[in-house]
Short mmCIF file of C-alpha atoms in Angstrom, two decimals:
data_model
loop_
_atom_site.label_atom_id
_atom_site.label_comp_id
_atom_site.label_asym_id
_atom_site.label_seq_id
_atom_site.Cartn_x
_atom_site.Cartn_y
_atom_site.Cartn_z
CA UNK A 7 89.26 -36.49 20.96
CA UNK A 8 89.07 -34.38 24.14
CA UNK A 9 89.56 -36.46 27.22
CA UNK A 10 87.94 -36.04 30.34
CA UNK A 11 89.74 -33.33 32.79
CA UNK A 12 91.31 -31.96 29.62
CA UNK A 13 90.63 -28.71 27.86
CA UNK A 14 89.75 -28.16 23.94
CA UNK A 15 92.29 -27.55 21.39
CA UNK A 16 92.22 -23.70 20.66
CA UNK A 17 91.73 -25.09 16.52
CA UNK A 18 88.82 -26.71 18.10
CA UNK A 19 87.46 -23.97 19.29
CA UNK A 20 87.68 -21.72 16.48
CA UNK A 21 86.61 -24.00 14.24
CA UNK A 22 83.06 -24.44 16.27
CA UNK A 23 82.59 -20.32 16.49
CA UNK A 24 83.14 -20.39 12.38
CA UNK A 25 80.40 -23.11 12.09
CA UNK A 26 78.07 -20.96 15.06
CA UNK A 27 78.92 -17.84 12.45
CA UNK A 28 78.10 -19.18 9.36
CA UNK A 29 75.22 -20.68 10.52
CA UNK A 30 73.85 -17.94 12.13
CA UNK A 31 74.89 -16.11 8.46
CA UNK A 32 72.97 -18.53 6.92
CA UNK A 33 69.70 -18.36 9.28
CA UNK A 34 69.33 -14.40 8.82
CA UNK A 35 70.00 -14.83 5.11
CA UNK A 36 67.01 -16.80 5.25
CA UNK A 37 64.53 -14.07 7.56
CA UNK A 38 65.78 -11.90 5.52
CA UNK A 39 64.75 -13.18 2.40
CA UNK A 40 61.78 -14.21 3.90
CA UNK A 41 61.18 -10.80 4.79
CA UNK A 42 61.45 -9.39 1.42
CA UNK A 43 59.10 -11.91 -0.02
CA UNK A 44 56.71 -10.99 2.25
CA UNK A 45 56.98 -7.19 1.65
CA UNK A 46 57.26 -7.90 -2.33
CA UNK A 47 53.88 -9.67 -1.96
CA UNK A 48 51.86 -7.52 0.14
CA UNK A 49 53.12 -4.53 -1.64
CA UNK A 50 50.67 -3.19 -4.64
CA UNK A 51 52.21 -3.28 -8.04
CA UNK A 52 53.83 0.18 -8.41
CA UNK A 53 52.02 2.62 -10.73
CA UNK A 54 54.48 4.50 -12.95
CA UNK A 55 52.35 5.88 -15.28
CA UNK A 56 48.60 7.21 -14.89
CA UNK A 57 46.03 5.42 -17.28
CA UNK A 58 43.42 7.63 -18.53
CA UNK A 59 39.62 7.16 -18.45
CA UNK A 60 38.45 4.59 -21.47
CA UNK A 61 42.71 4.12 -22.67
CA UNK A 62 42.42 1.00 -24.81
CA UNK A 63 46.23 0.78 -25.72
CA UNK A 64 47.33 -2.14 -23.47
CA UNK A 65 50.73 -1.24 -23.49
CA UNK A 66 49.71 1.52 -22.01
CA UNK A 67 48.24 -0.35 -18.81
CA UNK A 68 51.36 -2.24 -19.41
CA UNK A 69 53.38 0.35 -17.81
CA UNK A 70 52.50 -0.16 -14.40
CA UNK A 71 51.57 -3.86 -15.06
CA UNK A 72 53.77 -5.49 -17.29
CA UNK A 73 53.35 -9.49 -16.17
CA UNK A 74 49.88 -9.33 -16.71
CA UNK A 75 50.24 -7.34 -20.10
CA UNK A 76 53.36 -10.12 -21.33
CA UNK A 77 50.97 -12.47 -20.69
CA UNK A 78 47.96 -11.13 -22.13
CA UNK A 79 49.78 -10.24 -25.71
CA UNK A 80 50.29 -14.32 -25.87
CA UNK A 81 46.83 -14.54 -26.96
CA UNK A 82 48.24 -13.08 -30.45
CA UNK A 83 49.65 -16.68 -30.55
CA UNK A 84 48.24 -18.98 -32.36
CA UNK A 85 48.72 -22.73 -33.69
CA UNK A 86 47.21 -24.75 -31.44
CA UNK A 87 44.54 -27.18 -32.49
CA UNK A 88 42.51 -29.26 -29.68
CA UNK A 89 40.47 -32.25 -30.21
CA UNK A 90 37.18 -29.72 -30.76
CA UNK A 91 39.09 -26.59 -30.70
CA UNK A 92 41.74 -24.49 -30.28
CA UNK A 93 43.27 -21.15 -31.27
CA UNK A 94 43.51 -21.75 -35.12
CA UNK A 95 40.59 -20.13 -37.44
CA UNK A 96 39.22 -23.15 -38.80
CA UNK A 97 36.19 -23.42 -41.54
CA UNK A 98 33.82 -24.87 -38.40
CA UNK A 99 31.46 -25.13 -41.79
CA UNK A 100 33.95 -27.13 -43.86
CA UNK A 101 34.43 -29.22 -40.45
CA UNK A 102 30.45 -30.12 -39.69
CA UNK A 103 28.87 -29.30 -43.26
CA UNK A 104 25.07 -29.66 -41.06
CA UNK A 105 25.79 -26.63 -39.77
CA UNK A 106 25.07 -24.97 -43.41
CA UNK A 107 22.02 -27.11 -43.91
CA UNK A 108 20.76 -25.73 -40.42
CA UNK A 109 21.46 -22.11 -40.26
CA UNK A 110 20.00 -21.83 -44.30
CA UNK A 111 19.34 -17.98 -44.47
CA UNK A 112 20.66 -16.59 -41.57
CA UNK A 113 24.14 -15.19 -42.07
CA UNK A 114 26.16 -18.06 -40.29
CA UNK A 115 25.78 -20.23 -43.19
CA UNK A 116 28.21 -17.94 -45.15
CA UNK A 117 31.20 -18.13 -43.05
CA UNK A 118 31.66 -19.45 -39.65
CA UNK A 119 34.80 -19.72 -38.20
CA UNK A 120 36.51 -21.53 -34.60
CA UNK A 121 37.87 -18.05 -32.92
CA UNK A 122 41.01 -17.01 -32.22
CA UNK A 123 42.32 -15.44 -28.94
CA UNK A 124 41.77 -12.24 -27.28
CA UNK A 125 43.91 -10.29 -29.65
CA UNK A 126 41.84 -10.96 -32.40
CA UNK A 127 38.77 -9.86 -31.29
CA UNK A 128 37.85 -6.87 -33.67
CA UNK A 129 40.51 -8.23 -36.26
CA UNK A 130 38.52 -11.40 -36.89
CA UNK A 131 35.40 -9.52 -36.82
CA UNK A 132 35.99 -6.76 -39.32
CA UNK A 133 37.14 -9.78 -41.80
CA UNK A 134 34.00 -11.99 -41.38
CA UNK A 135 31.77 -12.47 -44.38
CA UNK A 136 28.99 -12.37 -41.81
CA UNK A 137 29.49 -8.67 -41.31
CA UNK A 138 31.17 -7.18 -44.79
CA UNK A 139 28.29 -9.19 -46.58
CA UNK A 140 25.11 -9.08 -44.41
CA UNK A 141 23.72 -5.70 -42.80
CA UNK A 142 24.30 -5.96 -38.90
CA UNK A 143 24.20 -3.25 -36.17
CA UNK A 144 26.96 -1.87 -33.99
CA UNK A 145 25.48 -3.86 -30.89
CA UNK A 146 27.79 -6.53 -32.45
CA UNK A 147 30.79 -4.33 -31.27
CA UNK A 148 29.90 -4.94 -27.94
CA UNK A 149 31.64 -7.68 -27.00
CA UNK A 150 34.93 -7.53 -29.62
CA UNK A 151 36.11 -3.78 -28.94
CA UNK A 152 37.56 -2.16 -26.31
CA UNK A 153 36.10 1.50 -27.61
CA UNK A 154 32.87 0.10 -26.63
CA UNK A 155 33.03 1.97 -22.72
CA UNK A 156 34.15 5.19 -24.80
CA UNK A 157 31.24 5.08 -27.05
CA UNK A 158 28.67 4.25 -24.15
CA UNK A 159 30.34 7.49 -22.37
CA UNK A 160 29.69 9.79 -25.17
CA UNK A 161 27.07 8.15 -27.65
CA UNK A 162 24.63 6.41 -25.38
CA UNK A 163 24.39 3.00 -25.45
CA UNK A 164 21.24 2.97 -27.54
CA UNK A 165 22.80 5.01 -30.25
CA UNK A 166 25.78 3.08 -30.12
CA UNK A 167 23.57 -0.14 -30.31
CA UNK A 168 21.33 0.96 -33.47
CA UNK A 169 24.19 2.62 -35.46
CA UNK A 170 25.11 0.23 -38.61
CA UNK A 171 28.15 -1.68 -37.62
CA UNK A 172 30.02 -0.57 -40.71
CA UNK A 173 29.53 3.04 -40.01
CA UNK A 174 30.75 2.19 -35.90
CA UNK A 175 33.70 0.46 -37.15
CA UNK A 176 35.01 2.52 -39.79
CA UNK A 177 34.94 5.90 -37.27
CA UNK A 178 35.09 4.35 -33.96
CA UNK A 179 36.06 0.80 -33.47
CA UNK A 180 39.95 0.68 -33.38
CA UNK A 181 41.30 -2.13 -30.53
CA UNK A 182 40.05 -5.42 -29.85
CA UNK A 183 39.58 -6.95 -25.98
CA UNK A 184 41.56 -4.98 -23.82
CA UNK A 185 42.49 -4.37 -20.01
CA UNK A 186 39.82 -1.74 -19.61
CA UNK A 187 37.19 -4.03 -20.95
CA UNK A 188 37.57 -5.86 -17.11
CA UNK A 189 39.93 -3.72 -14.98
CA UNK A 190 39.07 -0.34 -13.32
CA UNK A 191 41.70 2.14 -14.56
CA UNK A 192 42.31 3.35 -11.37
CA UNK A 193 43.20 0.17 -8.67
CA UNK A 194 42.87 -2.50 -11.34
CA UNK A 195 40.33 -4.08 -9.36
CA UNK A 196 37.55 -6.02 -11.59
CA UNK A 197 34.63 -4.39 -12.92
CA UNK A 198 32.08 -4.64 -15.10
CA UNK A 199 31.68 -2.67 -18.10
CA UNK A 200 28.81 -3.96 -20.48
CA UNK A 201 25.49 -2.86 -20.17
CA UNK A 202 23.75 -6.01 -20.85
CA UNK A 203 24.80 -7.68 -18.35
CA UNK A 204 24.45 -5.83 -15.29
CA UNK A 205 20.35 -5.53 -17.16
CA UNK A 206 20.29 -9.54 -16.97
CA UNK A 207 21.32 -9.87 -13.48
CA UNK A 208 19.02 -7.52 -12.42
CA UNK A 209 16.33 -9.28 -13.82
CA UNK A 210 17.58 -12.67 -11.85
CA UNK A 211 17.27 -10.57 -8.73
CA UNK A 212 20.90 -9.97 -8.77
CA UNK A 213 23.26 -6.83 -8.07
CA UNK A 214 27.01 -7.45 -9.63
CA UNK A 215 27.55 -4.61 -7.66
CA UNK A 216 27.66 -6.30 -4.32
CA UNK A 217 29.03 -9.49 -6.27
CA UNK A 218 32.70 -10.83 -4.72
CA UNK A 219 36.05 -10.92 -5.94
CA UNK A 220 35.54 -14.59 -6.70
CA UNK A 221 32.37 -14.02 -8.15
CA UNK A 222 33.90 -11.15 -10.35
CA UNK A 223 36.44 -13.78 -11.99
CA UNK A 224 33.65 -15.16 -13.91
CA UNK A 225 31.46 -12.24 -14.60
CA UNK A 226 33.56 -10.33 -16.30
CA UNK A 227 33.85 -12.93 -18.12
CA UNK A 228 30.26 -13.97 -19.01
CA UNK A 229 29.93 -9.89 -20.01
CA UNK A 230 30.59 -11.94 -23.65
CA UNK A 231 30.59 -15.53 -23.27
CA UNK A 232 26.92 -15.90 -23.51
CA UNK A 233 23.83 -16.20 -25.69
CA UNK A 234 22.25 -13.04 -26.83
CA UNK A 235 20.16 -11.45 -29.04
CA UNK A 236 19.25 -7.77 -30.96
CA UNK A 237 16.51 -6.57 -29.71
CA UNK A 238 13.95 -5.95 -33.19
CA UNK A 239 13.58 -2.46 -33.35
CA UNK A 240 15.88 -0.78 -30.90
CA UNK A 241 18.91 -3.62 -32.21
CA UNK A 242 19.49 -3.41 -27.91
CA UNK A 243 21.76 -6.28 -27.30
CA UNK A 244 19.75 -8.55 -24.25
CA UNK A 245 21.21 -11.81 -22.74
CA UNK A 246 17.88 -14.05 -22.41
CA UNK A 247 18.18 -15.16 -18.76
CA UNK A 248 15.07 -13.95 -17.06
CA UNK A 249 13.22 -17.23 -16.27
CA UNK A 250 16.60 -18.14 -14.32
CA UNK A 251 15.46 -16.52 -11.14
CA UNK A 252 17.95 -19.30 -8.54
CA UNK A 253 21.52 -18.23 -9.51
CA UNK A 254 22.56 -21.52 -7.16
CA UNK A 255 20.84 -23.68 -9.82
CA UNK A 256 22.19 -22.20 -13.51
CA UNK A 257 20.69 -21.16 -16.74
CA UNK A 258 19.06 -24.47 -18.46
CA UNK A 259 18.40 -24.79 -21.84
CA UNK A 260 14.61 -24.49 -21.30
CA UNK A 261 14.95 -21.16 -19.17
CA UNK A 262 16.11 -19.67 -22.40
CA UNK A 263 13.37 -21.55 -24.51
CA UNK A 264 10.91 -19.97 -21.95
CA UNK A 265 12.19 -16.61 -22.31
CA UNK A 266 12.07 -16.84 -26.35
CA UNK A 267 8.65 -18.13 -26.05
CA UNK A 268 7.34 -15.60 -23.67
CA UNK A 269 8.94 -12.92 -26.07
CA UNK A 270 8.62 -14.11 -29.13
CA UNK A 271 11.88 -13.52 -30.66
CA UNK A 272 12.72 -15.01 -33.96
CA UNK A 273 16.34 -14.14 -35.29
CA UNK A 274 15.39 -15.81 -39.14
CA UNK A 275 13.06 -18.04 -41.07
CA UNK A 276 14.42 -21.09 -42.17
CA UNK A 277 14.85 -20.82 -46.32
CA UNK A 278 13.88 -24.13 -46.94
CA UNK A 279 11.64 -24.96 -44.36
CA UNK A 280 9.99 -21.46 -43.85
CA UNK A 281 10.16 -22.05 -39.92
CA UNK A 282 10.68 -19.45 -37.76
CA UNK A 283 13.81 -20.11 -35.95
CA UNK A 284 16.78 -18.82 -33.18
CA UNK A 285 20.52 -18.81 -33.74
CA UNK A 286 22.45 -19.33 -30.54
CA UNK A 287 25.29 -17.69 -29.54
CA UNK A 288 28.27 -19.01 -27.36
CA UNK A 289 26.50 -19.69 -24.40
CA UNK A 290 29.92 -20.43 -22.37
CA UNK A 291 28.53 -19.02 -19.02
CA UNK A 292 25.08 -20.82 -19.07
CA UNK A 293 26.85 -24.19 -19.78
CA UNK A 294 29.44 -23.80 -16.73
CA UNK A 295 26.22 -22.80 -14.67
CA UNK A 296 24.78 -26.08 -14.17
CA UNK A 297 27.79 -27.33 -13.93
CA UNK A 298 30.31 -29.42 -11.18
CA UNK A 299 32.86 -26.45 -10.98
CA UNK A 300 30.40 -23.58 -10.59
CA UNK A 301 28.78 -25.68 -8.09
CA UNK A 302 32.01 -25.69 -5.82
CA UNK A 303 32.93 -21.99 -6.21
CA UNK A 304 35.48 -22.28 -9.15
CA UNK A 305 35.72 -19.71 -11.62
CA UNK A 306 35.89 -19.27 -15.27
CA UNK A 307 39.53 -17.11 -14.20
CA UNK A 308 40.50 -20.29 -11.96
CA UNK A 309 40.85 -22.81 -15.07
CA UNK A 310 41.20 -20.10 -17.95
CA UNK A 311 43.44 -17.59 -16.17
CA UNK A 312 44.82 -19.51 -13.68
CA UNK A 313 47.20 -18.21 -10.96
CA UNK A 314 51.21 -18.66 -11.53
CA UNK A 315 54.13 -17.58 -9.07
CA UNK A 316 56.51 -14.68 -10.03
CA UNK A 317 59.31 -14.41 -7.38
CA UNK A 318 56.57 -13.91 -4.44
CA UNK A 319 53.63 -12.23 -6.51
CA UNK A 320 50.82 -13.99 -7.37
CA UNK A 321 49.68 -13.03 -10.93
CA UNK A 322 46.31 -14.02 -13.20
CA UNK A 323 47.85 -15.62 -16.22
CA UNK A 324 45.89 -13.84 -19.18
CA UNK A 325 47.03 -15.70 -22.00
CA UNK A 326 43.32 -16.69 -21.71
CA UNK A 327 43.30 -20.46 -23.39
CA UNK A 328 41.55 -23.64 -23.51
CA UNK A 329 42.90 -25.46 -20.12
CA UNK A 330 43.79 -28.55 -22.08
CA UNK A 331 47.14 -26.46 -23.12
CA UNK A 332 47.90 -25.71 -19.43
CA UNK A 333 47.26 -28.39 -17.57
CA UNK A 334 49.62 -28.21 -15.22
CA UNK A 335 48.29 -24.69 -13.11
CA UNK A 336 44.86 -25.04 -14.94
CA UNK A 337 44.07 -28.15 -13.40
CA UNK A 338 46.51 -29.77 -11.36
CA UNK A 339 46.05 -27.12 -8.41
CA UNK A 340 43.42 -29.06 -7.49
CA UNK A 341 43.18 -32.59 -9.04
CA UNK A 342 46.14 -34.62 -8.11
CA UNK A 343 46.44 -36.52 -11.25
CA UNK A 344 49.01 -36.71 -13.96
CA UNK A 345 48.40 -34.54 -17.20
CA UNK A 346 47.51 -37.78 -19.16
CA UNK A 347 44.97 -39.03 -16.86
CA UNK A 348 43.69 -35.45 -16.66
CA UNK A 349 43.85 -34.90 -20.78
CA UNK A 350 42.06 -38.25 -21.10
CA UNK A 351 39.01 -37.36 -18.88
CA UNK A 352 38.54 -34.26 -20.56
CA UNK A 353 38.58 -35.73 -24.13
CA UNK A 354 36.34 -38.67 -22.96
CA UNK A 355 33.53 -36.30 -21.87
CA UNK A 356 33.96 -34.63 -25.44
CA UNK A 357 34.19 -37.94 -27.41
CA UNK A 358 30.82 -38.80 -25.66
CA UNK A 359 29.24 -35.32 -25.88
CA UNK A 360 30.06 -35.32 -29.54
CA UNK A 361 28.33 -38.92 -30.08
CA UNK A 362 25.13 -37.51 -28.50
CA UNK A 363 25.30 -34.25 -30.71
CA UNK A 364 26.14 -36.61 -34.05
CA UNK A 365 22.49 -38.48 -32.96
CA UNK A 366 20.88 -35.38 -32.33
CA UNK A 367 22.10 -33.73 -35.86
CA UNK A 368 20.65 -36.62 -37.77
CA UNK A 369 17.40 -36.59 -35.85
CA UNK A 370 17.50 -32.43 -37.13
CA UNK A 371 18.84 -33.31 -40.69
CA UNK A 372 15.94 -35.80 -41.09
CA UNK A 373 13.31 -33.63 -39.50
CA UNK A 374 14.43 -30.75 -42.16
CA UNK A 375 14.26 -33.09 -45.09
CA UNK A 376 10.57 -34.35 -43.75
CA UNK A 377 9.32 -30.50 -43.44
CA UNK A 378 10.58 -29.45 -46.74
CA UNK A 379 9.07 -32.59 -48.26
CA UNK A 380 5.71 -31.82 -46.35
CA UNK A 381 5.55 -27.97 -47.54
CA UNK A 382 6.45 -29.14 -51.43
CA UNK A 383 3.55 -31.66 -50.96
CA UNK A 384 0.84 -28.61 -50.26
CA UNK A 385 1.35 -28.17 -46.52
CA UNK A 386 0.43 -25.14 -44.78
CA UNK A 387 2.50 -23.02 -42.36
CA UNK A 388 -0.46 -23.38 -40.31
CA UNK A 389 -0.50 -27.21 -41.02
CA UNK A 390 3.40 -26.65 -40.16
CA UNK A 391 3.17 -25.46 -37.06
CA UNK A 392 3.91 -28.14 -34.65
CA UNK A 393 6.50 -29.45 -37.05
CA UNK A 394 7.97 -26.11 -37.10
CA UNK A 395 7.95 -25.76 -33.47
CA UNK A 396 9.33 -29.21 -32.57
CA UNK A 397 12.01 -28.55 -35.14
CA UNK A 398 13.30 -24.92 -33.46
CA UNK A 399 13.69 -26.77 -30.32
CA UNK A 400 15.06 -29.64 -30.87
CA UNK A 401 17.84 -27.25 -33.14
CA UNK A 402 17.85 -24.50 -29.79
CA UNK A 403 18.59 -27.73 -27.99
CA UNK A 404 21.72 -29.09 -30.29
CA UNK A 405 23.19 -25.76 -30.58
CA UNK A 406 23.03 -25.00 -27.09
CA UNK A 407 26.42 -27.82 -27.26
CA UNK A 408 27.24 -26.52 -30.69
CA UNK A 409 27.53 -22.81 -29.90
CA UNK A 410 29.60 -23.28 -26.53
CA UNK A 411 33.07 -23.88 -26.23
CA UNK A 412 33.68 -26.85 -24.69
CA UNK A 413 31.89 -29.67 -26.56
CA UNK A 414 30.04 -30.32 -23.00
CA UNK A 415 32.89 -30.35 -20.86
CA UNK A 416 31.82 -27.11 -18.88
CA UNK A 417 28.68 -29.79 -17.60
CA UNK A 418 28.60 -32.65 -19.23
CA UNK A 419 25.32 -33.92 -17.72
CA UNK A 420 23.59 -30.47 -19.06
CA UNK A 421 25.19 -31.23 -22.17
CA UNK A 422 24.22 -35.11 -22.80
CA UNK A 423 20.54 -34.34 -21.41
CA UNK A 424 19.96 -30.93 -23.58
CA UNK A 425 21.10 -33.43 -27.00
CA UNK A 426 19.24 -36.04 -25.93
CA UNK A 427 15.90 -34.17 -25.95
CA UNK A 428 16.86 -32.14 -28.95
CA UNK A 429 17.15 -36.13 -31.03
CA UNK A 430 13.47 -36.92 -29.17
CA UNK A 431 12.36 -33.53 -30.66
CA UNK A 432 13.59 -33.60 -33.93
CA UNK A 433 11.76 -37.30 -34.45
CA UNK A 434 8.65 -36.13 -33.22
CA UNK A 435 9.16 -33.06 -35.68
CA UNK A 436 9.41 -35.78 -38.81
CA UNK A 437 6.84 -37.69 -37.70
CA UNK A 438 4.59 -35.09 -37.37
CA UNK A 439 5.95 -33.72 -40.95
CA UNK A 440 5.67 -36.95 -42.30
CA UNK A 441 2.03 -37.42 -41.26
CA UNK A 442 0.71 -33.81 -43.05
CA UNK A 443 2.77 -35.42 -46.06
CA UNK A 444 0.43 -38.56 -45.94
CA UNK A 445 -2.90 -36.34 -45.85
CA UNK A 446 -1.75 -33.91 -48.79
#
């Protein structure tokens, strides 16, 4: 210890400038580091390689963005089974037999199957019994092949719609879902690429074109994840969403119903009721419309392609998969809960969801039986009509839930109410059926 009116030890002193060095070492270690993370993020992605018009290779686009591209060939993985889903193939026939009893005559009854990821797309197509048995028309490539911006480019999008899907796929249809499919080529920035959707917008009053980034990370995505149908004659592929004028307040189930009135679209007749009835699709984006997340701004991206840290760039995860296998950036970004309480909410609104739909399929089971029971009792489709009628909606309404991916959890509300009516429906559609049974 120094005392007063003495000087410092010369060791003293040396030892203090070696501390004042290493910590001013240590401090513009840190700026610079700093620094560099700051420069790495701000700086674009270099671009080694330049990616032609309409390439569908991603390894190509790989080149110049290979995080995104690692990630993206992950949906190749599969395995994973969910409590209603997952990225396994399963017989979703073998798994709700109804469905068969249902869809009689229309080609879902013959194979129908829970879909695998990205990858897949066109693979799992060309294999489906619905296609290599039943006649369909190259619209159905829209939404599984990456040629499709190609073919629009040099075919026309009419021709390319009305050309048998066999003849499409065995000339033209060679990569599933790829980066070009979303991504401009040129900056990488998001863009859409499908026809049909920019035509359903429009009709809603709305221009994707002056749509925002945000915005962007779900359209691109609801280019597919929708309900559709073939137009009859010119087998144009339209996304029903006219009567949905407010974009702040969703697509409902009876929006679509509206349309498909108004229109009068029918995809088959029923084989053993005779009804004339609609298939949906996978109405993913209409579901999340209505509900809580699109309310507060959150994308389909946010929770299916959420953002993860590399070094200091921030980069879309595109091993696009259910958010129940990444809870951790899917959801806990912005619920501060642990993964089990998170897991457990989720499941609960499909346990619940799944009760409705089981009330609602009996209601539709029973309503069939009561129709077919009717017409082999002397009933006229005339006669029928109500029955028939009650019946399409009340199925519209159950397969609203059935056809989208997340057994209600997108809007749970939407979900439980859309069942609920369907059940209500499908009663009044055996009463009614059972009351022409009583008069033949």
């Amino acid at each position: 210890m120094t005392r007063p009116g003495t000087r410092p030890r010369p060791a003293v002193w040396l030892l203090l400038i070696a501390l004042f060095a290493a910590v001013g070492v240590a401090v513009g270690m840190l700026l610079t580091n700093i620094q560099q993370r700051h420069d790495e993020a701000a700086t674009q992605p270099a671009q080694f390689v330049t990616i032609p018009d309409f390439e569908t290779d991603p390894a190509v686009w790989g080149k110049n963005w290979p995080r995104q591209y690692d990630s993206f060939m992950k949906t190749k993985e599969t395995g994973v089974r969910t409590p209603y889903a997952g990225n396994e193939p399963f017989d979703k026939l073998a798994a709700n037999p109804l469905r068969k009893k249902f869809w009689a005559g229309y080609a879902f009854e013959v194979e129908y199957n829970e879909d695998r990821g990205h990858y897949y797309s066109l693979i799992d197509q060309r294999e489906i019994r619905r296609v290599k048995e039943r006649k369909q028309p190259g619209t159905c490539a829209n939404c599984h092949s990456a040629d499709v911006p190609r073919l629009i480019n040099t075919m026309g999008w009419a021709k390319m719609n009305k050309t048998p899907y066999n003849d499409l796929n065995k000339a033209e249809l060679h990569q599933g879902v790829s980066c070009g499919d979303c991504h401009s080529n040129k900056d990488m920035s998001l863009t859409i690429t499908r026809p049909a959707f920019v035509n359903a917008m429009a009709k809603r009053g709305v221009d994707v074109k002056e749509a925002t980034h945000q915005q962007m990370r779900t359209y691109v995505c609801a280019q597919c994840h929708v309900e559709y149908y073939f137009e009859k004659d010119s087998k144009e592929l339209i996304f029903p969403w006219s009567e949905s004028k407010k974009l702040e307040d969703g697509i409902t189930i009876e929006n679509i119903s509206t349309y498909y009135q108004k229109d009068g679209h029918t995809d088959w007749n029923h084989t053993q009721t005779g009804g004339p009835m609609i298939k949906m699709q996978h109405p993913d984006y209409e579901m999340y419309s209505t509900g809580i997340h699109a309310k507060n701004g959150v994308a389909c991206a946010d929770c299916h392609m959420p953002y993860t840290r590399e070094g200091a760039q921030k980069v879309s995860d595109h091993w696009v998969r259910s958010p129940l296998q990444n809870l951790n950036n899917a959801c806990q970004t912005c619920h501060k809960s642990s993964s089990d309480e998170l897991r457990n909410r989720v499941v609960t609104i499909q346990n619940r969801t799944r009760d409705m739909q089981a009330s609602a399929e009996a209601a539709i089971s029973d309503a069939i039986d009561a129709i077919v029971a009717a017409k082999d009792a002397g009933a006229t489709p005339e006669q029928l009509k109500k029955a028939y009628d009650l019946h399409r909606e009340a199925q519209l309404r159950w397969d609203f839930v059935d056809a989208e991916s997340s057994m209600g959890f997108h809007s749970p509300q939407e979900a439980t109410r859309a069942l609920g009516h369907s059940a209500d429906m499908a009663r009044q559609a055996q009463l009614e059926a059972t009351r022409l049974l009583n008069q033949q």
